[in-house]
Short mmCIF file of C-alpha atoms and ligand atoms in Angstrom, two decimals:
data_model
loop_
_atom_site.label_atom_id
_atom_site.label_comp_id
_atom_site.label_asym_id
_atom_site.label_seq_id
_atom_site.Cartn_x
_atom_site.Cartn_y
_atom_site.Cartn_z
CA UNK A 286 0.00 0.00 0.00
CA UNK A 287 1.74 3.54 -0.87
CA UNK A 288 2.14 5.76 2.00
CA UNK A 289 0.81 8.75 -0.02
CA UNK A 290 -3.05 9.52 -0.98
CA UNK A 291 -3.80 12.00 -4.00
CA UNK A 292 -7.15 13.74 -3.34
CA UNK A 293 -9.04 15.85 -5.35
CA UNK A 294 -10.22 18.66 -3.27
CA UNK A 295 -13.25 20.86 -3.76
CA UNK A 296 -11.05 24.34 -3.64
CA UNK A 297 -14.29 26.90 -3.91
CA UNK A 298 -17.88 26.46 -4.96
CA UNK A 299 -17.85 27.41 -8.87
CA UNK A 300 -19.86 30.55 -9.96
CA UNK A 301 -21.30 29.48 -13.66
CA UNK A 302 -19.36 27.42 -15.82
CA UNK A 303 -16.86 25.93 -13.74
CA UNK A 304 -13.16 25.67 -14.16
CA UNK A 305 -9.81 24.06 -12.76
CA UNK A 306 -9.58 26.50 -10.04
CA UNK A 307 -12.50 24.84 -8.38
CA UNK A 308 -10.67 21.50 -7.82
CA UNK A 309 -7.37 21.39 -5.56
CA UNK A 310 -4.72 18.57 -6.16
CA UNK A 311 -3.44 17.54 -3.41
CA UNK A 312 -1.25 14.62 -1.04
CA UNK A 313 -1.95 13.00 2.21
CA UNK A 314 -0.95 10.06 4.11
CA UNK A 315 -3.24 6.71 3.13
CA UNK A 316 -6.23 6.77 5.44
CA UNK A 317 -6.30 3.57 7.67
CA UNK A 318 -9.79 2.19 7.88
CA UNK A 319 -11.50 2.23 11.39
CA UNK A 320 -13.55 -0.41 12.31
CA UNK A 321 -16.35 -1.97 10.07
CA UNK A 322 -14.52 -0.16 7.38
CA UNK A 323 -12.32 -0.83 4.33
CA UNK A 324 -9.41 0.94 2.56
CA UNK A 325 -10.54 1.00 -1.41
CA UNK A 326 -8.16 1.32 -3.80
CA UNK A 327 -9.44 3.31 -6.91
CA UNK A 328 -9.83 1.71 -10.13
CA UNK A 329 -12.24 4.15 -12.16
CA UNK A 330 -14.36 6.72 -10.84
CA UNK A 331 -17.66 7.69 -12.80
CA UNK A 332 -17.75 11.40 -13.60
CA UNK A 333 -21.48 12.74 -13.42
CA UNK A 334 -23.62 15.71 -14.25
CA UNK A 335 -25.28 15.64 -11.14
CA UNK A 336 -22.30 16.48 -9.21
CA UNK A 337 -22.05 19.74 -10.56
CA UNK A 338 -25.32 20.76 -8.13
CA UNK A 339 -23.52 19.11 -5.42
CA UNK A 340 -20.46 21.81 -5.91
CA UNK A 341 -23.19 24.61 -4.87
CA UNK A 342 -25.20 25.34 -1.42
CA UNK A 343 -27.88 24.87 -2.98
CA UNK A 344 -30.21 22.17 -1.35
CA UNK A 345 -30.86 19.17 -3.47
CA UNK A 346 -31.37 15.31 -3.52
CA UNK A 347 -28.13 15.08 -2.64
CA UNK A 348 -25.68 16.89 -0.08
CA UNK A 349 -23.52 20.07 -0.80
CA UNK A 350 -19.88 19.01 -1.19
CA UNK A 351 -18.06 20.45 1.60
CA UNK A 352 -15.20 22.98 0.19
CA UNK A 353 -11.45 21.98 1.67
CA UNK A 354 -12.88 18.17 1.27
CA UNK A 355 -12.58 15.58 -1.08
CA UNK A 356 -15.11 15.07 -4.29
CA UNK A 357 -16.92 11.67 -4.11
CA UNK A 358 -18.68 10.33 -6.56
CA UNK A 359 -19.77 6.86 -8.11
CA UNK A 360 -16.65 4.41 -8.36
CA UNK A 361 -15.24 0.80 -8.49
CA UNK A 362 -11.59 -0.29 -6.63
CA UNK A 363 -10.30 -2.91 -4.82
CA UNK A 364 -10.18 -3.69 -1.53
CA UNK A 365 -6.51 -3.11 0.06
CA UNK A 366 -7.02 -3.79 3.42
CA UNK A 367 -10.56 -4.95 5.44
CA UNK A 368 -12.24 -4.13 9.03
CA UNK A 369 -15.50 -5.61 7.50
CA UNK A 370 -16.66 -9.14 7.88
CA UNK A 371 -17.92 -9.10 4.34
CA UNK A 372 -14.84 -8.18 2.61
CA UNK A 373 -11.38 -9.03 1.82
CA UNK A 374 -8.62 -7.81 0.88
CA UNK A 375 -8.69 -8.70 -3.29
CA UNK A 376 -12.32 -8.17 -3.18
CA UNK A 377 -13.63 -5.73 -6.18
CA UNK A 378 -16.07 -3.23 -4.95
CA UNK A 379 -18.26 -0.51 -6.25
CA UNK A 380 -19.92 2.71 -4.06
CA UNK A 381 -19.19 6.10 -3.46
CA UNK A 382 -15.58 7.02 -2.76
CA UNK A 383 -12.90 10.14 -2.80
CA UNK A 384 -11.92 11.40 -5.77
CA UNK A 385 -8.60 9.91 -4.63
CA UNK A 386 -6.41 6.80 -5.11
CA UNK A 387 -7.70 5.15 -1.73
CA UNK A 388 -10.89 5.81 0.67
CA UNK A 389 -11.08 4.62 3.77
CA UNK A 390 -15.39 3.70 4.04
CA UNK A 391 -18.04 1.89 5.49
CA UNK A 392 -17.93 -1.76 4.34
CA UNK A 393 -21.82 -1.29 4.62
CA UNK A 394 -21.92 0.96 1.99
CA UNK A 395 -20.45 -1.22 -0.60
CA UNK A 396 -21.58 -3.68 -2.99
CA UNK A 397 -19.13 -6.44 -3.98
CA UNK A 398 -18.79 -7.00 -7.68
CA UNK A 399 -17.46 -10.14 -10.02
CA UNK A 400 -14.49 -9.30 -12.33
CA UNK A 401 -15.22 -12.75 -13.95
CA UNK A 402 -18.45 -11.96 -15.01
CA UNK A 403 -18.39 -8.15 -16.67
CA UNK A 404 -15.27 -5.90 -16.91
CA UNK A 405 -15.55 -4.04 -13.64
CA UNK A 406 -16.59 -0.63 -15.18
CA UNK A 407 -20.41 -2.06 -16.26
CA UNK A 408 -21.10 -1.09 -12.50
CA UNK A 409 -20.56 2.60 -12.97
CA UNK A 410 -22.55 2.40 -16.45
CA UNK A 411 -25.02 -0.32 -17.90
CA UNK A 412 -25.27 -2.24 -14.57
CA UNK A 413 -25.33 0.81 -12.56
CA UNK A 414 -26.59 4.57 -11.92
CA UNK A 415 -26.97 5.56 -16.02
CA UNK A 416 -28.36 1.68 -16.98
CA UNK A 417 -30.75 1.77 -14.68
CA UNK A 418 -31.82 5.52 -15.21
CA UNK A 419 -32.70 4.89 -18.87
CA UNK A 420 -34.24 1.56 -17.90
CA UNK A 421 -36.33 2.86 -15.07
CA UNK A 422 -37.53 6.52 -17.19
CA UNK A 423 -38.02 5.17 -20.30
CA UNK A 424 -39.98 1.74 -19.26
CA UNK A 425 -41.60 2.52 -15.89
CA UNK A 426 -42.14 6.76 -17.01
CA UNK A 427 -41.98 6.57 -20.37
CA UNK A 428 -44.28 2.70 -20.88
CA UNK A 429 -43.00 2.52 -25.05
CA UNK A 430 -45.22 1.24 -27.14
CA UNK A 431 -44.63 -0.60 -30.38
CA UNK A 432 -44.65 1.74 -33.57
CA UNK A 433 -44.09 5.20 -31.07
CA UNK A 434 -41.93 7.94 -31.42
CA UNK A 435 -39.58 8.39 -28.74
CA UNK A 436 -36.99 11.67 -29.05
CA UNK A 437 -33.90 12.01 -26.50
CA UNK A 438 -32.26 14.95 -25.46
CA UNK A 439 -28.41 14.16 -24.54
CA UNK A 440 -28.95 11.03 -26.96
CA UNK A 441 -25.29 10.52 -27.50
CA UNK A 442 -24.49 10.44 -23.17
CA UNK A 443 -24.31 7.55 -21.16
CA UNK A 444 -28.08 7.87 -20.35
CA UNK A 445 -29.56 8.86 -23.96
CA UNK A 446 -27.67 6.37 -25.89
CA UNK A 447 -29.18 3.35 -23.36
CA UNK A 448 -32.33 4.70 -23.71
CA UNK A 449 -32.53 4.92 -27.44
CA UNK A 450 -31.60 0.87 -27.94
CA UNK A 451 -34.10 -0.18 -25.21
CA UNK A 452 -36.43 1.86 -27.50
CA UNK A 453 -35.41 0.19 -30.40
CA UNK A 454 -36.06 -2.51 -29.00
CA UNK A 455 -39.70 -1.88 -28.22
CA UNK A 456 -40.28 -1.51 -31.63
CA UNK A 457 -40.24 2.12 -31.47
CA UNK A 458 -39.31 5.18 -33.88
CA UNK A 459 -36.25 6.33 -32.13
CA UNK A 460 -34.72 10.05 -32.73
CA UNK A 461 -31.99 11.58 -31.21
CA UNK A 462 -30.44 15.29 -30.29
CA UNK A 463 -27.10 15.59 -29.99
CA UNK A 464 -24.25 18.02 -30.55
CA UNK A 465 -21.61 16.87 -33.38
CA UNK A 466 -21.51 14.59 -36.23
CA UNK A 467 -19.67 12.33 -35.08
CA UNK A 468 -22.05 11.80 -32.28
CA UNK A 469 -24.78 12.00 -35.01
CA UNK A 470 -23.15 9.11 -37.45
CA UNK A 471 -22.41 7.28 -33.82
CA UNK A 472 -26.28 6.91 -33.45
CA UNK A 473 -26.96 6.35 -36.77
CA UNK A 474 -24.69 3.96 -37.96
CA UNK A 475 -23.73 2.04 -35.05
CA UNK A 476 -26.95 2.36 -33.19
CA UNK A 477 -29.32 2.38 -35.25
CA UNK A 478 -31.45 5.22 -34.35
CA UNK A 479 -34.10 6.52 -37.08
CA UNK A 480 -32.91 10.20 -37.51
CA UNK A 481 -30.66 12.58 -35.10
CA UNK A 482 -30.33 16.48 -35.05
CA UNK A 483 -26.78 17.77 -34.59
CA UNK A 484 -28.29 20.48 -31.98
CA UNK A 485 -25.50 22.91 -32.27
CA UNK A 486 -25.27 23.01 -36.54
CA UNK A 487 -29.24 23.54 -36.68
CA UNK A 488 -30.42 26.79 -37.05
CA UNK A 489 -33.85 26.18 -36.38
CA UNK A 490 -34.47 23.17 -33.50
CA UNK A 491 -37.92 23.11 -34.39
CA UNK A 492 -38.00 23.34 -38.15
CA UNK A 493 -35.03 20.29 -37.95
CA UNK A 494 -37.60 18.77 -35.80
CA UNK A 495 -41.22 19.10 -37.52
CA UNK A 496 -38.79 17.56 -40.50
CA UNK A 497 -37.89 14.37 -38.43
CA UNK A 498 -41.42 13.71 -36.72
CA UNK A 499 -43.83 14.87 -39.28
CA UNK A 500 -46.23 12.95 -37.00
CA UNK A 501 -45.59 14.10 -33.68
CA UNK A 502 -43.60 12.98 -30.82
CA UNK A 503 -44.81 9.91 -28.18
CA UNK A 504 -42.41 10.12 -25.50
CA UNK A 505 -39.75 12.82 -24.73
CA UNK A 506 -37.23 11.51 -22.47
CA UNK A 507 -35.52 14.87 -21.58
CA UNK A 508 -31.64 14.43 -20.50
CA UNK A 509 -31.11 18.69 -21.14
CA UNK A 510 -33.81 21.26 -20.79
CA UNK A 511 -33.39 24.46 -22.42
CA UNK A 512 -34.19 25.23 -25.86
CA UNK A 513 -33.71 21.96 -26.80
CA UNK A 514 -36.93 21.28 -24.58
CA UNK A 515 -38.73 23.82 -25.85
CA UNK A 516 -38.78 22.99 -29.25
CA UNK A 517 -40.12 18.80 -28.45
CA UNK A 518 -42.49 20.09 -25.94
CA UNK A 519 -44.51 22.05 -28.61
CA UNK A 520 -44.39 18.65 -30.92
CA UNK A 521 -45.98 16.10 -28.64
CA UNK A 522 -48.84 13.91 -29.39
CA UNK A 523 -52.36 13.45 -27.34
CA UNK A 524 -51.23 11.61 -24.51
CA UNK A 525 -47.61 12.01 -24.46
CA UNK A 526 -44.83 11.15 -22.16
CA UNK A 527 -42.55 13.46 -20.72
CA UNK A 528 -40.24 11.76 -18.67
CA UNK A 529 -37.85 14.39 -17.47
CA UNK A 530 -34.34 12.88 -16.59
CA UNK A 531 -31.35 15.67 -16.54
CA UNK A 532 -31.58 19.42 -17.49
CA UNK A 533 -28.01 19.57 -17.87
CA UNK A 534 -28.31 23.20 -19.90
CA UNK A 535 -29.10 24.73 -17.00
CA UNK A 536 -26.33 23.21 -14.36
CA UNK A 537 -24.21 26.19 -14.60
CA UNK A 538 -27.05 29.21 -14.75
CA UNK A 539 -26.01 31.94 -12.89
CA UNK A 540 -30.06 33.37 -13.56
CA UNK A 541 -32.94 31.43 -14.21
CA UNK A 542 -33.54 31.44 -17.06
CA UNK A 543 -37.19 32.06 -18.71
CA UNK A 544 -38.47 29.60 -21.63
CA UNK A 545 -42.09 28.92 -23.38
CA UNK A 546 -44.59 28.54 -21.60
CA UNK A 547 -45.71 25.13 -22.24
CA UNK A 548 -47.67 24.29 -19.62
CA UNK A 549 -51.45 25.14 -21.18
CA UNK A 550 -50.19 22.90 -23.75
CA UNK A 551 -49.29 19.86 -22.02
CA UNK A 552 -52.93 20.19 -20.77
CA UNK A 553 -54.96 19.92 -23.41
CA UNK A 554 -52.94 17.22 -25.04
CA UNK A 555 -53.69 14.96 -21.26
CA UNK A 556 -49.33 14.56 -21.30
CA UNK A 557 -47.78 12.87 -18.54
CA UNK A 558 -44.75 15.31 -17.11
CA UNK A 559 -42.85 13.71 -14.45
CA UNK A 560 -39.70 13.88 -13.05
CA UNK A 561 -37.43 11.17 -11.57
CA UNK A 562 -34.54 10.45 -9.50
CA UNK A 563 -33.42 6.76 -10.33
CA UNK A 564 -32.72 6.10 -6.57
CA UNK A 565 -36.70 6.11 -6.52
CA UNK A 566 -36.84 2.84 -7.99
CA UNK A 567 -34.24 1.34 -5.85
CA UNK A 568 -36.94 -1.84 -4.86
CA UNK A 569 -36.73 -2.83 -8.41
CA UNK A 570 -33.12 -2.65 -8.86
CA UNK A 571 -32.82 -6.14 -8.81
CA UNK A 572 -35.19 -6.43 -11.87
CA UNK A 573 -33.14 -3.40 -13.97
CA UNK A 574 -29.47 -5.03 -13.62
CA UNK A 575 -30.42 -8.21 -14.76
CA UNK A 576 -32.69 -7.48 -17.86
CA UNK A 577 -29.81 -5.03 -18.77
CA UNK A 578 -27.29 -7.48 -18.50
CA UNK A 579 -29.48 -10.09 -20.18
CA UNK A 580 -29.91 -7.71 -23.57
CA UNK A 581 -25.87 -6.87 -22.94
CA UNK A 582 -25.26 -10.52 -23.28
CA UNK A 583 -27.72 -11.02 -26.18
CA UNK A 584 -25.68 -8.47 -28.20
CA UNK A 585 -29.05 -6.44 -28.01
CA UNK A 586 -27.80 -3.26 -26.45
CA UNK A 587 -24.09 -1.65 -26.99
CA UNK A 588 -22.53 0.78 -24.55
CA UNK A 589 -19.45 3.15 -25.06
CA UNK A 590 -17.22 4.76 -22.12
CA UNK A 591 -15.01 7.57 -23.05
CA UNK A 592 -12.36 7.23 -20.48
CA UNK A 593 -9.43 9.75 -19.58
CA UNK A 594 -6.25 8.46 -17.93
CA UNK A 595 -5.10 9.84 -14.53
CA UNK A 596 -6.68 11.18 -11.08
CA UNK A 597 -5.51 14.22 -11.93
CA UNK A 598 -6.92 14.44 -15.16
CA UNK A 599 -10.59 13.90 -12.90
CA UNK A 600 -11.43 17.51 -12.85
CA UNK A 601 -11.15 18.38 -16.95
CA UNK A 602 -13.23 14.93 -17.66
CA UNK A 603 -15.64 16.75 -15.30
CA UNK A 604 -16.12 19.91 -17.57
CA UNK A 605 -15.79 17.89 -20.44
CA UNK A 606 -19.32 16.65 -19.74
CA UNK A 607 -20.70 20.47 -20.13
CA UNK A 608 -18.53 20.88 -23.51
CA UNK A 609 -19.66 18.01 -25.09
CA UNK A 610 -16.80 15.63 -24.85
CA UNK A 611 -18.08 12.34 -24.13
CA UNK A 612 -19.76 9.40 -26.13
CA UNK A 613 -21.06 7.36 -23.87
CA UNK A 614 -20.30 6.95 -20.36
CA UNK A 615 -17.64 9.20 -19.12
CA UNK A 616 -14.88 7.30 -16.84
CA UNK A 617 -11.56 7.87 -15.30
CA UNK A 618 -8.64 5.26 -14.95
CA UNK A 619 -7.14 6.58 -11.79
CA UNK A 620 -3.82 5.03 -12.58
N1 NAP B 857 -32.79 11.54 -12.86
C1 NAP B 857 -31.74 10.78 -12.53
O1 NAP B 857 -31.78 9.97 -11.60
C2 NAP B 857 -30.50 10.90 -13.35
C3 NAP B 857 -29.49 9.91 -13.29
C4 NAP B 857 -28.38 10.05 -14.14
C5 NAP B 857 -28.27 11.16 -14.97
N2 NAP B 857 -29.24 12.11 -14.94
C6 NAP B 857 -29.17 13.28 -15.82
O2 NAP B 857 -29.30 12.78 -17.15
C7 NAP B 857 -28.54 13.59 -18.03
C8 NAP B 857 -27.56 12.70 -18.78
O3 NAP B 857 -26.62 12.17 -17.85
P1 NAP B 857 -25.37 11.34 -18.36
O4 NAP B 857 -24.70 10.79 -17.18
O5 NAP B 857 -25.85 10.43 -19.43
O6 NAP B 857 -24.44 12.48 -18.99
P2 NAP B 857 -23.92 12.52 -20.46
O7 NAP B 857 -25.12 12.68 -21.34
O8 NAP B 857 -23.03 11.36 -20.71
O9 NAP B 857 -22.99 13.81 -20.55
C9 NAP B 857 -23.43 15.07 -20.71
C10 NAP B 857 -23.78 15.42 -22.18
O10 NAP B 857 -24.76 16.44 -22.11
C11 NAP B 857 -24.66 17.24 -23.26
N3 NAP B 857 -24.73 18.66 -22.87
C12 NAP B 857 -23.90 19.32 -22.03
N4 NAP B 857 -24.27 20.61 -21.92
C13 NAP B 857 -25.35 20.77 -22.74
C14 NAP B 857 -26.19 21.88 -23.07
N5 NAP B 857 -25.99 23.10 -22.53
N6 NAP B 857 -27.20 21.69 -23.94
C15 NAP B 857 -27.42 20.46 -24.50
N7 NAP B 857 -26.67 19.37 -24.21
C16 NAP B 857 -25.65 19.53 -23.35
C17 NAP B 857 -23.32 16.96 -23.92
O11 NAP B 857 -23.55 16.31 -25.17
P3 NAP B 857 -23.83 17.14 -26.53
O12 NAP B 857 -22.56 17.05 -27.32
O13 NAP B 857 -24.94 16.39 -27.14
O14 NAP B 857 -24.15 18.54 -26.15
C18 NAP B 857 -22.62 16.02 -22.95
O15 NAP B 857 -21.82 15.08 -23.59
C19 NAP B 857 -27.88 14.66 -17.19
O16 NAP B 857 -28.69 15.82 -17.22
C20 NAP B 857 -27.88 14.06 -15.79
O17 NAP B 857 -27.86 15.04 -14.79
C21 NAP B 857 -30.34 11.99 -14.16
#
């Protein structure tokens, strides 16, 4: 076990679009784990959206980071040393940890996971938090029905791209929003999706949309907000689906911002608007992890992590997410 522990500090809540200077590099000795804990050794850590609300007071599903203390976010490592029954030292575990090469944390809050079976990083995507986000919105919110149209904000992110194959899948009309081309001919080619707008080349969202679903749209499953939103939300059919996931163009407002005011028309076209935080359908877990391994086994849904090399690279991965970097899941190989 090295003697030394990089951490990844939150240095100052972020004001807007964040930068560097809100993260803090630094060195301490290796925690040793109390009792009924274990010291994790980082593999990968999952870099999320959702932690950008955590970097500001504001009061949320989740707690504030504290500032002078180490990020945390999802993760999967190995376990160094043990002061759990459960687990051993060799064991492979995913939870919440540091951003940090080791944590010292509850054994309780861990869930053991087989290397044998899956390559360890399906916990932080398909058999994890984004797997079981698209499962749970688009089947349980969303209910697809054969010969539907189904259009996804964020369709080329770890969420949207999930979504859209399950959706396939259902025999639905799937189109997808996006922001480049290569994310565009991702979908298309490799995924199969009907027809995708590169967001940020359209002029028009909703002229590039009326072309693409001349008959309406079934089921938005929203990963964005914003304009983006504004322009489905005046497309959708008699009983439509919202099912309203992320609104990640509005994680760095400094204002709130104003958009159409939909809500008359939602009405009188009886649509379902509701919103969802996955951990709300944590009795049915059990159910979500194994159909979505089942259809990863049958070759009948792909995933895609884009993963950056090095803790310390942890922080630009981060605001990659809010420039558009990723395909797929967004990971980081601590070392
Ligand atoms: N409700 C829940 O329980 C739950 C759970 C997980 C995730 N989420 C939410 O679901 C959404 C997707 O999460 P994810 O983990 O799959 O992230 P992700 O989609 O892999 O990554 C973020 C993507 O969002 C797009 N984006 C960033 N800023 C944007 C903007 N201003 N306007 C439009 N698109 C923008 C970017 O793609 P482009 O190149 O296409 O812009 C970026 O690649 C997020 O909003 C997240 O907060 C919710």
């Amino acid at each position: 076990m090295e003697r030394m522990n990089r951490q990844i500090l939150l240095n100052k809540r972020p004001k807007g679009f964040p930068d560097e200077s809100a993260f803090k590099l630094i060195e301490k000795e290796t925690p040793e784990p109390a009792d009924d804990q274990v010291l994790v050794k980082a593999h990968y850590l999952s870099v999320d959206p959702y932690m950008r609300g955590r970097m500001s007071e504001a009061k949320s599903y989740a707690e504030p980071f504290e500032v002078g203390q180490p990020l945390k976010g999802g993760a999967v490592g190995e376990v160094i040393k043990s002061n759990h029954l459960d687990f051993l030292a060799g064991d492979f575990v995913t939870g919440l940890l540091d951003w940090a090469d080791h944590t010292a944390v509850e054994g309780q809050s861990l869930r053991k996971i087989h290397p044998d079976a899956a390559p360890i990083t399906t916990a932080l995507y398909i058999a994890g938090m984004p797997g079981l986000t698209a499962y749970f919105g688009l089947l349980y919110i969303g209910q697809p029905q054969a010969g539907e149209t189904v259009v996804i904000s964020g369709a080329a992110g770890a969420v949207g791209m999930v979504v859209g194959q399950i959706a396939k899948m259902k025999g639905c009309r799937v189109v997808g929003i996006a922001g480049s081309e290569e994310k565009v001919n991702y979908l298309k080619k490799e995924l199969n999706f009907d027809a995708v707008i590169n967001y940020k080349e359209s002029e028009n969202i909703s002229k590039a949309l009326k072309e693409v679903v001349p008959g309406g749209v079934d089921i938005y499953f929203d990963n964005v907000g914003g304009e983006i939103s504004d322009a489905v939300l005046l497309r959708l059919n008699f009983h439509a689906r919202v099912v309203l996931c992320g609104q990640i163009a509005h994680y760095n407002d400094e204002k709130k911002e104003m958009g159409v005011r939909v809500l008359p028309y939602l009405l009188t076209r009886s649509v379902l608007l509701k919103g969802f935080i996955v951990r709300d359908y944590r009795d049915y877990f059990d159910e979500g992890m194994r159909d979505l391994a089942k259809w990863l086994n049958e070759g009948k849904i792909q995933y895609r992590e884009n993963i950056v090399e090095g803790l310390e690279n942890a922080p630009d991965a981060f605001l990659g997410l809010f420039r558009g970097d990723n395909i797929g899941k967004q990971l980081v190989k601590v070392s």
